Amino acid sequence: MHTDRSPDVLIVGGGIIGLVTAWRSAQRGLRTIVVDPEPGGGAAQVAAGMLAAVTELHYGEQMLLGLNLESARRYPAFAAELTEASGQELGYRTCGTLAVALDADDRAHLRELHALQQRSGLESEWLTGRECRRLEPMLAPGVRGGLRVEGDHQVDPRRLAKALVTACERAGVGFRRSRVERLRVSDDRATGAELEDGAVLGAGQVVVAAGSLSGRLAGVPGDVLPPVRPVKGQVLRLTVPGAYAPFLSRTVRAVVRGSDVYLVPRENGELVIGATSEELGWDTTVTAGGVYQLLRDAHELVPGITELPLTETRAGLRPASPDNAPLLGPTALPGLHLATGHHRNGVLLTPVTGDVMAELLATGDLPAEARPFSPLRFSPLRQEQPV
Ligand code: GLY
């Protein structure tokens, strides 16, 4: 039983996934509260913001591709609506991406990716090294070829997070700047949370959107918590002084000696270089080795980066699931839903996540596009539909 002051929806985690769920839920008339010590923080403060459904295609991720493409399709309208609702620019750039190869191995890898893209019906164009350099004159002379993907864009995740906080506030979302100590369950139903500051919040429905921390919440049976783990990514930020502009006109990326490296140029002169991918648990140390690897690989692609000021080094944690796809929807515990496990695609999947979670919270139905990503796929013994 809820008091009049209990929210309809309590969201654990105020990163971009929790925020977009809150914003969309409030728009549907649900009284919504977000619990987070620092709303708008989390992995979005580190992420580069590539919307790379096509260039980050991987074997075995065809189902995820469908969701990624659907979210990319929604991005223009989502960005326009959020800009209007918040009064803030998001740094959304429809600039495209160029994936290049530096040696014969890289080129073979890129040819495989091109073939997979073509089999998947995606648009990408093979370019010679000379054609790549014509598009991006700062590229190294040794570039052997590349893929031009006009549909893979970018957004600034920090601006996205800030705009979502404002849009939530304007839509009436409440914020509790605290941590969830434990979730509350009564009569086999999630009913709210106890906070670190001692408060107890009741709610009609609870959404766990706590990124890589989502699997660590106390108070509920372990088998309803998501099997997410942290995957560390180190990221650098450089600044392109006005005299060098335009340095790069689109995202440039490559696989160098088996590791991904990408350079994401923003309109404000920021150049983001990412990212390592490290299975090191909860470690967020920026290491000399990580910075060295990124600078070495980025320098091979674009030698001129060594002239630029290095303004920031950060490490963040991607919330990864066993199949690299998100967990969206109800758990086996009635009243408890998940929106987590977005791994490399959190920024890209923000629009579609907000839409499907709000539809679920408002109507009880998970839209068809999200059903393959039900958390129940990891709970084979508990696949009965919750009430
Ligand atoms: N999607 C880019 C990354 O996870 O590094």
mmCIF file of C-alpha atoms and ligand atoms in Angstrom:
data_model
loop_
_atom_site.group_PDB
_atom_site.id
_atom_site.type_symbol
_atom_site.label_atom_id
_atom_site.label_comp_id
_atom_site.label_asym_id
_atom_site.label_seq_id
_atom_site.Cartn_x
_atom_site.Cartn_y
_atom_site.Cartn_z
ATOM 1 C CA MET A 1 0.000 0.000 0.000
ATOM 2 C CA HIS A 2 1.479 3.386 -0.964
ATOM 3 C CA THR A 3 0.857 6.681 0.704
ATOM 4 C CA ASP A 4 -0.258 9.629 -1.430
ATOM 5 C CA ARG A 5 3.309 10.895 -1.348
ATOM 6 C CA SER A 6 4.869 7.735 -2.784
ATOM 7 C CA PRO A 7 6.027 8.078 -6.365
ATOM 8 C CA ASP A 8 4.714 5.806 -9.087
ATOM 9 C CA VAL A 9 8.261 5.089 -10.217
ATOM 10 C CA LEU A 10 11.547 5.059 -8.307
ATOM 11 C CA ILE A 11 14.650 4.958 -10.490
ATOM 12 C CA VAL A 12 17.917 3.765 -8.998
ATOM 13 C CA GLY A 13 20.666 5.604 -10.861
ATOM 14 C CA GLY A 14 20.751 9.045 -12.477
ATOM 15 C CA GLY A 15 23.087 8.395 -15.401
ATOM 16 C CA ILE A 16 21.763 8.997 -18.897
ATOM 17 C CA ILE A 17 19.752 5.732 -18.898
ATOM 18 C CA GLY A 18 18.042 6.459 -15.578
ATOM 19 C CA LEU A 19 17.467 10.078 -16.581
ATOM 20 C CA VAL A 20 15.932 9.331 -19.959
ATOM 21 C CA THR A 21 13.663 6.740 -18.328
ATOM 22 C CA ALA A 22 12.626 9.323 -15.738
ATOM 23 C CA TRP A 23 12.029 12.070 -18.310
ATOM 24 C CA ARG A 24 9.911 9.878 -20.567
ATOM 25 C CA SER A 25 7.991 8.443 -17.576
ATOM 26 C CA ALA A 26 7.183 11.915 -16.230
ATOM 27 C CA GLN A 27 5.958 12.871 -19.699
ATOM 28 C CA ARG A 28 3.519 9.956 -19.428
ATOM 29 C CA GLY A 29 2.091 11.429 -16.211
ATOM 30 C CA LEU A 30 3.920 9.095 -13.799
ATOM 31 C CA ARG A 31 5.215 10.614 -10.543
ATOM 32 C CA THR A 32 8.879 9.765 -10.834
ATOM 33 C CA ILE A 33 11.854 10.049 -8.520
ATOM 34 C CA VAL A 34 15.539 9.417 -9.277
ATOM 35 C CA VAL A 35 17.954 8.382 -6.528
ATOM 36 C CA ASP A 36 21.588 9.245 -7.237
ATOM 37 C CA PRO A 37 24.241 11.156 -5.277
ATOM 38 C CA GLU A 38 25.248 12.965 -8.453
ATOM 39 C CA PRO A 39 22.562 12.981 -11.167
ATOM 40 C CA GLY A 40 24.047 13.311 -14.644
ATOM 41 C CA GLY A 41 27.326 11.630 -13.600
ATOM 42 C CA GLY A 42 28.430 8.104 -14.387
ATOM 43 C CA ALA A 43 29.858 6.680 -17.583
ATOM 44 C CA ALA A 44 28.488 9.557 -19.712
ATOM 45 C CA GLN A 45 31.113 11.822 -18.140
ATOM 46 C CA VAL A 46 33.809 9.705 -19.794
ATOM 47 C CA ALA A 47 32.165 8.386 -22.994
ATOM 48 C CA ALA A 48 33.082 9.830 -26.388
ATOM 49 C CA GLY A 49 29.484 9.785 -27.650
ATOM 50 C CA MET A 50 29.877 7.954 -30.961
ATOM 51 C CA LEU A 51 26.554 6.801 -32.390
ATOM 52 C CA ALA A 52 28.262 3.942 -34.149
ATOM 53 C CA ALA A 53 25.656 1.301 -35.012
ATOM 54 C CA VAL A 54 27.393 0.479 -38.312
ATOM 55 C CA THR A 55 31.118 0.922 -37.555
ATOM 56 C CA GLU A 56 30.857 -0.957 -34.215
ATOM 57 C CA LEU A 57 29.009 -3.917 -35.732
ATOM 58 C CA HIS A 58 30.321 -7.227 -34.380
ATOM 59 C CA TYR A 59 29.753 -10.820 -35.430
ATOM 60 C CA GLY A 60 26.987 -12.442 -33.407
ATOM 61 C CA GLU A 61 25.342 -9.133 -32.506
ATOM 62 C CA GLN A 62 22.687 -9.018 -35.260
ATOM 63 C CA MET A 63 19.818 -8.646 -32.782
ATOM 64 C CA LEU A 64 21.573 -5.791 -31.022
ATOM 65 C CA LEU A 65 22.171 -4.175 -34.408
ATOM 66 C CA GLY A 66 18.393 -3.905 -34.891
ATOM 67 C CA LEU A 67 17.976 -2.039 -31.604
ATOM 68 C CA ASN A 68 21.019 0.162 -32.279
ATOM 69 C CA LEU A 69 19.673 1.133 -35.714
ATOM 70 C CA GLU A 70 16.233 1.837 -34.282
ATOM 71 C CA SER A 71 17.736 4.158 -31.668
ATOM 72 C CA ALA A 72 19.930 5.867 -34.283
ATOM 73 C CA ARG A 73 16.789 6.435 -36.365
ATOM 74 C CA ARG A 74 15.118 8.131 -33.375
ATOM 75 C CA TYR A 75 18.125 10.370 -32.582
ATOM 76 C CA PRO A 76 17.270 13.434 -34.708
ATOM 77 C CA ALA A 77 13.772 13.820 -33.237
ATOM 78 C CA PHE A 78 14.996 12.915 -29.751
ATOM 79 C CA ALA A 79 17.808 15.496 -29.901
ATOM 80 C CA ALA A 80 15.448 18.185 -31.183
ATOM 81 C CA GLU A 81 12.873 17.461 -28.466
ATOM 82 C CA LEU A 82 15.454 17.364 -25.683
ATOM 83 C CA THR A 83 17.079 20.589 -26.900
ATOM 84 C CA GLU A 84 13.657 22.246 -26.837
ATOM 85 C CA ALA A 85 12.723 20.802 -23.430
ATOM 86 C CA SER A 86 16.022 21.741 -21.755
ATOM 87 C CA GLY A 87 16.959 24.890 -23.671
ATOM 88 C CA GLN A 88 20.437 23.346 -24.143
ATOM 89 C CA GLU A 89 22.453 22.199 -27.160
ATOM 90 C CA LEU A 90 23.580 18.546 -27.104
ATOM 91 C CA GLY A 91 26.464 18.707 -29.549
ATOM 92 C CA TYR A 92 24.595 16.315 -31.866
ATOM 93 C CA ARG A 93 26.560 16.248 -35.147
ATOM 94 C CA THR A 94 25.513 14.350 -38.242
ATOM 95 C CA CYS A 95 29.114 14.225 -39.405
ATOM 96 C CA GLY A 96 29.567 10.538 -40.312
ATOM 97 C CA THR A 97 32.529 8.280 -39.538
ATOM 98 C CA LEU A 98 35.628 7.098 -41.382
ATOM 99 C CA ALA A 99 37.127 3.760 -40.290
ATOM 100 C CA VAL A 100 40.641 3.328 -41.708
ATOM 101 C CA ALA A 101 43.352 0.679 -41.963
ATOM 102 C CA LEU A 102 47.065 1.285 -41.426
ATOM 103 C CA ASP A 103 48.513 -2.031 -42.562
ATOM 104 C CA ALA A 104 47.576 -5.200 -44.398
ATOM 105 C CA ASP A 105 46.167 -6.893 -41.268
ATOM 106 C CA ASP A 106 44.009 -3.882 -40.419
ATOM 107 C CA ARG A 107 42.829 -3.730 -44.014
ATOM 108 C CA ALA A 108 41.845 -7.405 -43.992
ATOM 109 C CA HIS A 109 39.923 -6.786 -40.760
ATOM 110 C CA LEU A 110 38.159 -3.793 -42.300
ATOM 111 C CA ARG A 111 37.299 -5.774 -45.453
ATOM 112 C CA GLU A 112 35.636 -8.398 -43.208
ATOM 113 C CA LEU A 113 33.671 -5.674 -41.448
ATOM 114 C CA HIS A 114 32.621 -4.230 -44.805
ATOM 115 C CA ALA A 115 31.387 -7.644 -45.971
ATOM 116 C CA LEU A 116 29.430 -8.107 -42.725
ATOM 117 C CA GLN A 117 27.907 -4.646 -43.112
ATOM 118 C CA GLN A 118 26.871 -5.421 -46.673
ATOM 119 C CA ARG A 119 25.330 -8.765 -45.680
ATOM 120 C CA SER A 120 23.419 -6.866 -42.990
ATOM 121 C CA GLY A 121 22.056 -4.368 -45.522
ATOM 122 C CA LEU A 122 23.998 -1.429 -44.062
ATOM 123 C CA GLU A 123 25.372 1.532 -45.971
ATOM 124 C CA SER A 124 29.149 1.872 -46.067
ATOM 125 C CA GLU A 125 31.549 2.689 -48.870
ATOM 126 C CA TRP A 126 35.065 1.311 -49.402
ATOM 127 C CA LEU A 127 37.660 4.053 -50.064
ATOM 128 C CA THR A 128 41.305 3.908 -51.111
ATOM 129 C CA GLY A 129 43.921 5.471 -48.851
ATOM 130 C CA ARG A 130 44.101 8.471 -51.165
ATOM 131 C CA GLU A 131 40.322 8.944 -50.996
ATOM 132 C CA CYS A 132 40.461 8.741 -47.192
ATOM 133 C CA ARG A 133 43.113 11.473 -47.076
ATOM 134 C CA ARG A 134 41.121 13.629 -49.456
ATOM 135 C CA LEU A 135 38.275 13.530 -46.922
ATOM 136 C CA GLU A 136 40.565 13.963 -43.908
ATOM 137 C CA PRO A 137 43.890 15.582 -44.855
ATOM 138 C CA MET A 138 45.353 15.136 -41.337
ATOM 139 C CA LEU A 139 45.401 11.342 -41.763
ATOM 140 C CA ALA A 140 48.793 9.637 -41.915
ATOM 141 C CA PRO A 141 50.188 9.098 -45.438
ATOM 142 C CA GLY A 142 50.379 5.351 -44.706
ATOM 143 C CA VAL A 143 46.604 4.831 -44.464
ATOM 144 C CA ARG A 144 45.838 1.849 -46.741
ATOM 145 C CA GLY A 145 42.099 2.211 -47.186
ATOM 146 C CA GLY A 146 38.942 2.801 -45.250
ATOM 147 C CA LEU A 147 35.200 2.646 -44.856
ATOM 148 C CA ARG A 148 33.076 5.747 -45.118
ATOM 149 C CA VAL A 149 29.911 5.435 -43.025
ATOM 150 C CA GLU A 150 27.744 8.487 -43.463
ATOM 151 C CA GLY A 151 25.093 7.300 -40.956
ATOM 152 C CA ASP A 152 27.288 6.997 -37.806
ATOM 153 C CA HIS A 153 27.144 10.330 -35.982
ATOM 154 C CA GLN A 154 28.061 11.736 -32.560
ATOM 155 C CA VAL A 155 26.611 13.566 -29.577
ATOM 156 C CA ASP A 156 28.371 15.110 -26.557
ATOM 157 C CA PRO A 157 27.455 12.795 -23.632
ATOM 158 C CA ARG A 158 28.208 15.426 -20.983
ATOM 159 C CA ARG A 159 25.829 17.864 -22.606
ATOM 160 C CA LEU A 160 23.316 15.067 -23.102
ATOM 161 C CA ALA A 161 23.420 14.230 -19.381
ATOM 162 C CA LYS A 162 23.104 17.888 -18.335
ATOM 163 C CA ALA A 163 20.185 18.465 -20.691
ATOM 164 C CA LEU A 164 18.423 15.359 -19.385
ATOM 165 C CA VAL A 165 18.753 16.585 -15.783
ATOM 166 C CA THR A 166 17.169 19.909 -16.778
ATOM 167 C CA ALA A 167 14.425 18.249 -18.839
ATOM 168 C CA CYS A 168 13.649 15.940 -15.900
ATOM 169 C CA GLU A 169 13.437 18.873 -13.486
ATOM 170 C CA ARG A 170 11.156 20.743 -15.862
ATOM 171 C CA ALA A 171 8.946 17.682 -16.281
ATOM 172 C CA GLY A 172 8.532 17.379 -12.498
ATOM 173 C CA VAL A 173 10.921 14.477 -11.789
ATOM 174 C CA GLY A 174 12.096 14.485 -8.172
ATOM 175 C CA PHE A 175 15.762 13.906 -7.268
ATOM 176 C CA ARG A 176 17.101 12.365 -4.056
ATOM 177 C CA ARG A 177 20.847 12.975 -3.854
ATOM 178 C CA SER A 178 21.695 9.823 -1.954
ATOM 179 C CA ARG A 179 22.582 6.177 -2.569
ATOM 180 C CA VAL A 180 20.293 3.180 -2.371
ATOM 181 C CA GLU A 181 21.353 1.036 0.580
ATOM 182 C CA ARG A 182 18.923 -1.776 -0.241
ATOM 183 C CA LEU A 183 15.799 -2.408 -2.247
ATOM 184 C CA ARG A 184 12.599 -3.235 -0.356
ATOM 185 C CA VAL A 185 10.424 -6.223 -1.097
ATOM 186 C CA SER A 186 7.138 -7.106 0.497
ATOM 187 C CA ASP A 187 4.667 -9.834 -0.415
ATOM 188 C CA ASP A 188 7.028 -10.918 -3.213
ATOM 189 C CA ARG A 189 6.929 -7.508 -4.858
ATOM 190 C CA ALA A 190 9.465 -4.663 -5.095
ATOM 191 C CA THR A 191 8.028 -1.784 -3.097
ATOM 192 C CA GLY A 192 10.791 0.829 -2.861
ATOM 193 C CA ALA A 193 14.218 1.403 -1.392
ATOM 194 C CA GLU A 194 16.089 2.306 1.764
ATOM 195 C CA LEU A 195 18.585 5.092 1.200
ATOM 196 C CA GLU A 196 22.012 5.697 2.671
ATOM 197 C CA ASP A 197 20.686 8.864 4.328
ATOM 198 C CA GLY A 198 18.190 6.748 6.284
ATOM 199 C CA ALA A 199 15.099 7.629 4.260
ATOM 200 C CA VAL A 200 12.712 4.916 3.115
ATOM 201 C CA LEU A 201 10.980 5.533 -0.194
ATOM 202 C CA GLY A 202 7.975 3.523 -1.309
ATOM 203 C CA ALA A 203 7.065 3.306 -4.992
ATOM 204 C CA GLY A 204 4.640 1.516 -7.257
ATOM 205 C CA GLN A 205 7.456 0.339 -9.532
ATOM 206 C CA VAL A 206 11.246 0.323 -9.235
ATOM 207 C CA VAL A 207 13.726 0.596 -12.115
ATOM 208 C CA VAL A 208 17.379 -0.326 -11.607
ATOM 209 C CA ALA A 209 19.461 1.807 -13.972
ATOM 210 C CA ALA A 210 22.663 1.913 -11.962
ATOM 211 C CA GLY A 211 25.112 1.013 -14.741
ATOM 212 C CA SER A 212 27.790 -1.452 -13.745
ATOM 213 C CA LEU A 213 26.671 -1.185 -10.090
ATOM 214 C CA SER A 214 23.252 -2.603 -10.973
ATOM 215 C CA GLY A 215 24.150 -6.160 -10.023
ATOM 216 C CA ARG A 216 25.309 -5.221 -6.538
ATOM 217 C CA LEU A 217 22.082 -4.025 -4.928
ATOM 218 C CA ALA A 218 21.056 -5.604 -1.657
ATOM 219 C CA GLY A 219 17.567 -6.563 -0.597
ATOM 220 C CA VAL A 220 16.340 -8.639 -3.551
ATOM 221 C CA PRO A 221 17.013 -12.260 -4.544
ATOM 222 C CA GLY A 222 20.338 -12.515 -6.359
ATOM 223 C CA ASP A 223 18.830 -14.164 -9.416
ATOM 224 C CA VAL A 224 16.755 -11.091 -10.315
ATOM 225 C CA LEU A 225 19.787 -8.821 -10.290
ATOM 226 C CA PRO A 226 21.469 -8.269 -13.658
ATOM 227 C CA PRO A 227 24.655 -10.166 -14.548
ATOM 228 C CA VAL A 228 26.518 -6.975 -15.446
ATOM 229 C CA ARG A 229 30.220 -6.435 -14.964
ATOM 230 C CA PRO A 230 32.383 -3.307 -15.330
ATOM 231 C CA VAL A 231 34.592 -2.985 -18.420
ATOM 232 C CA LYS A 232 37.082 -0.184 -17.970
ATOM 233 C CA GLY A 233 37.645 2.387 -20.686
ATOM 234 C CA GLN A 234 40.370 5.034 -20.545
ATOM 235 C CA VAL A 235 39.699 8.151 -22.607
ATOM 236 C CA LEU A 236 41.737 11.274 -23.400
ATOM 237 C CA ARG A 237 40.567 14.775 -24.225
ATOM 238 C CA LEU A 238 42.699 17.126 -26.315
ATOM 239 C CA THR A 239 41.916 20.637 -27.467
ATOM 240 C CA VAL A 240 42.206 21.803 -31.054
ATOM 241 C CA PRO A 241 43.186 25.507 -30.984
ATOM 242 C CA GLY A 242 41.397 27.747 -33.482
ATOM 243 C CA ALA A 243 44.499 27.929 -35.682
ATOM 244 C CA TYR A 244 44.338 24.175 -36.355
ATOM 245 C CA ALA A 245 40.628 24.026 -37.161
ATOM 246 C CA PRO A 246 39.205 22.101 -38.858
ATOM 247 C CA PHE A 247 41.507 19.347 -37.636
ATOM 248 C CA LEU A 248 39.180 16.446 -38.400
ATOM 249 C CA SER A 249 35.698 16.881 -39.820
ATOM 250 C CA ARG A 250 34.233 13.541 -38.722
ATOM 251 C CA THR A 251 34.928 10.660 -36.352
ATOM 252 C CA VAL A 252 38.021 8.720 -37.438
ATOM 253 C CA ARG A 253 38.675 5.260 -36.094
ATOM 254 C CA ALA A 254 40.766 2.157 -36.644
ATOM 255 C CA VAL A 255 41.762 -1.135 -35.141
ATOM 256 C CA VAL A 256 45.496 -0.869 -34.465
ATOM 257 C CA ARG A 257 47.276 -4.107 -33.461
ATOM 258 C CA GLY A 258 43.930 -5.519 -32.367
ATOM 259 C CA SER A 259 42.825 -2.531 -30.225
ATOM 260 C CA ASP A 260 40.143 -0.005 -31.123
ATOM 261 C CA VAL A 261 41.130 3.621 -31.270
ATOM 262 C CA TYR A 262 38.850 6.479 -32.244
ATOM 263 C CA LEU A 263 39.120 10.245 -32.512
ATOM 264 C CA VAL A 264 35.889 12.197 -32.091
ATOM 265 C CA PRO A 265 36.132 15.897 -33.001
ATOM 266 C CA ARG A 266 33.577 18.243 -31.459
ATOM 267 C CA GLU A 267 32.506 21.570 -32.891
ATOM 268 C CA ASN A 268 33.842 23.365 -29.778
ATOM 269 C CA GLY A 269 37.409 22.170 -30.473
ATOM 270 C CA GLU A 270 37.436 19.208 -28.093
ATOM 271 C CA LEU A 271 39.018 16.074 -29.564
ATOM 272 C CA VAL A 272 38.155 12.898 -27.670
ATOM 273 C CA ILE A 273 40.460 9.895 -28.068
ATOM 274 C CA GLY A 274 39.260 6.522 -26.822
ATOM 275 C CA ALA A 275 39.184 3.957 -25.590
ATOM 276 C CA THR A 276 40.862 1.077 -23.864
ATOM 277 C CA SER A 277 38.756 -1.972 -23.016
ATOM 278 C CA GLU A 278 39.986 -3.623 -19.829
ATOM 279 C CA GLU A 279 38.510 -6.343 -17.613
ATOM 280 C CA LEU A 280 39.883 -5.060 -14.319
ATOM 281 C CA GLY A 281 36.859 -5.025 -12.042
ATOM 282 C CA TRP A 282 36.128 -1.716 -10.341
ATOM 283 C CA ASP A 283 39.474 -0.095 -11.094
ATOM 284 C CA THR A 284 39.192 3.404 -12.610
ATOM 285 C CA THR A 285 42.863 4.355 -12.461
ATOM 286 C CA VAL A 286 44.243 6.215 -15.454
ATOM 287 C CA THR A 287 47.477 4.381 -16.213
ATOM 288 C CA ALA A 288 50.591 5.410 -18.085
ATOM 289 C CA GLY A 289 50.144 2.291 -20.209
ATOM 290 C CA GLY A 290 46.581 3.197 -21.154
ATOM 291 C CA VAL A 291 47.478 6.770 -22.075
ATOM 292 C CA TYR A 292 50.537 5.559 -23.990
ATOM 293 C CA GLN A 293 48.529 3.010 -25.985
ATOM 294 C CA LEU A 294 45.875 5.550 -26.967
ATOM 295 C CA LEU A 295 48.378 8.270 -27.904
ATOM 296 C CA ARG A 296 50.609 5.829 -29.803
ATOM 297 C CA ASP A 297 47.713 4.418 -31.834
ATOM 298 C CA ALA A 298 46.043 7.790 -32.405
ATOM 299 C CA HIS A 299 49.410 9.248 -33.460
ATOM 300 C CA GLU A 300 49.856 6.521 -36.061
ATOM 301 C CA LEU A 301 46.490 7.498 -37.518
ATOM 302 C CA VAL A 302 46.767 11.271 -37.193
ATOM 303 C CA PRO A 303 50.391 12.333 -36.508
ATOM 304 C CA GLY A 304 49.414 15.970 -35.897
ATOM 305 C CA ILE A 305 47.774 15.170 -32.548
ATOM 306 C CA THR A 306 51.134 15.515 -30.796
ATOM 307 C CA GLU A 307 50.895 19.290 -31.317
ATOM 308 C CA LEU A 308 47.633 19.560 -29.366
ATOM 309 C CA PRO A 309 47.234 20.283 -25.647
ATOM 310 C CA LEU A 310 46.231 17.193 -23.650
ATOM 311 C CA THR A 311 43.508 18.556 -21.382
ATOM 312 C CA GLU A 312 41.997 15.563 -19.622
ATOM 313 C CA THR A 313 42.483 11.872 -18.914
ATOM 314 C CA ARG A 314 39.631 9.804 -17.437
ATOM 315 C CA ALA A 315 38.573 6.222 -16.979
ATOM 316 C CA GLY A 316 34.994 4.971 -16.803
ATOM 317 C CA LEU A 317 33.188 1.662 -16.489
ATOM 318 C CA ARG A 318 30.956 0.237 -19.207
ATOM 319 C CA PRO A 319 28.169 -1.964 -17.794
ATOM 320 C CA ALA A 320 28.590 -5.149 -19.827
ATOM 321 C CA SER A 321 26.194 -8.086 -19.954
ATOM 322 C CA PRO A 322 27.120 -11.667 -20.994
ATOM 323 C CA ASP A 323 25.875 -11.080 -24.574
ATOM 324 C CA ASN A 324 26.906 -7.404 -24.814
ATOM 325 C CA ALA A 325 23.254 -6.347 -25.180
ATOM 326 C CA PRO A 326 21.224 -4.358 -22.652
ATOM 327 C CA LEU A 327 18.727 -5.712 -20.160
ATOM 328 C CA LEU A 328 15.430 -3.894 -20.622
ATOM 329 C CA GLY A 329 12.152 -4.709 -18.922
ATOM 330 C CA PRO A 330 10.572 -6.605 -16.041
ATOM 331 C CA THR A 331 12.462 -9.046 -13.865
ATOM 332 C CA ALA A 332 10.967 -12.155 -12.303
ATOM 333 C CA LEU A 333 10.223 -10.051 -9.199
ATOM 334 C CA PRO A 334 6.983 -8.138 -9.814
ATOM 335 C CA GLY A 335 7.431 -4.381 -9.670
ATOM 336 C CA LEU A 336 11.191 -4.544 -10.361
ATOM 337 C CA HIS A 337 12.470 -3.561 -13.820
ATOM 338 C CA LEU A 338 15.939 -3.199 -15.314
ATOM 339 C CA ALA A 339 17.449 -0.713 -17.736
ATOM 340 C CA THR A 340 21.136 -1.514 -17.704
ATOM 341 C CA GLY A 341 23.912 -3.522 -19.397
ATOM 342 C CA HIS A 342 24.270 -1.098 -22.337
ATOM 343 C CA HIS A 343 28.037 -1.765 -22.554
ATOM 344 C CA ARG A 344 29.496 0.090 -25.602
ATOM 345 C CA ASN A 345 26.133 1.510 -26.688
ATOM 346 C CA GLY A 346 24.681 3.492 -23.795
ATOM 347 C CA VAL A 347 24.724 6.868 -25.529
ATOM 348 C CA LEU A 348 23.389 5.411 -28.783
ATOM 349 C CA LEU A 349 20.612 3.463 -27.027
ATOM 350 C CA THR A 350 19.426 6.365 -24.862
ATOM 351 C CA PRO A 351 16.407 7.375 -27.017
ATOM 352 C CA VAL A 352 14.983 3.894 -27.512
ATOM 353 C CA THR A 353 15.611 2.952 -23.870
ATOM 354 C CA GLY A 354 13.608 5.938 -22.627
ATOM 355 C CA ASP A 355 10.738 5.130 -24.976
ATOM 356 C CA VAL A 356 10.437 1.429 -24.188
ATOM 357 C CA MET A 357 10.873 1.816 -20.435
ATOM 358 C CA ALA A 358 8.240 4.574 -20.219
ATOM 359 C CA GLU A 359 5.821 2.468 -22.256
ATOM 360 C CA LEU A 360 6.407 -0.470 -19.907
ATOM 361 C CA LEU A 361 5.980 1.659 -16.791
ATOM 362 C CA ALA A 362 2.852 3.396 -18.085
ATOM 363 C CA THR A 363 1.051 0.402 -19.622
ATOM 364 C CA GLY A 364 2.669 -2.781 -18.298
ATOM 365 C CA ASP A 365 3.658 -3.806 -21.848
ATOM 366 C CA LEU A 366 7.230 -3.928 -23.101
ATOM 367 C CA PRO A 367 7.275 -2.803 -26.757
ATOM 368 C CA ALA A 368 8.177 -5.424 -29.350
ATOM 369 C CA GLU A 369 11.580 -3.884 -30.193
ATOM 370 C CA ALA A 370 12.747 -4.407 -26.591
ATOM 371 C CA ARG A 371 11.404 -7.917 -25.981
ATOM 372 C CA PRO A 372 14.550 -9.729 -27.200
ATOM 373 C CA PHE A 373 16.423 -7.824 -24.479
ATOM 374 C CA SER A 374 14.281 -8.992 -21.563
ATOM 375 C CA PRO A 375 16.327 -9.640 -18.397
ATOM 376 C CA LEU A 376 14.529 -12.990 -18.196
ATOM 377 C CA ARG A 377 16.867 -14.340 -20.891
ATOM 378 C CA PHE A 378 19.448 -14.748 -18.136
ATOM 379 C CA SER A 379 17.012 -16.383 -15.669
ATOM 380 C CA PRO A 380 16.084 -19.659 -17.406
ATOM 381 C CA LEU A 381 14.432 -21.083 -14.291
ATOM 382 C CA ARG A 382 12.269 -18.022 -13.730
ATOM 383 C CA GLN A 383 10.910 -17.145 -17.150
ATOM 384 C CA GLU A 384 7.315 -16.828 -15.994
ATOM 385 C CA GLN A 385 5.965 -13.361 -16.797
ATOM 386 C CA PRO A 386 5.725 -11.189 -13.668
ATOM 387 C CA VAL A 387 2.369 -9.695 -12.773
HETATM 388 N N1 GLY B 1 31.428 2.714 -27.987
HETATM 389 C C1 GLY B 1 32.732 3.073 -27.685
HETATM 390 C C2 GLY B 1 33.327 2.423 -26.519
HETATM 391 O O1 GLY B 1 32.654 1.751 -25.777
HETATM 392 O O2 GLY B 1 34.514 2.573 -26.330
#
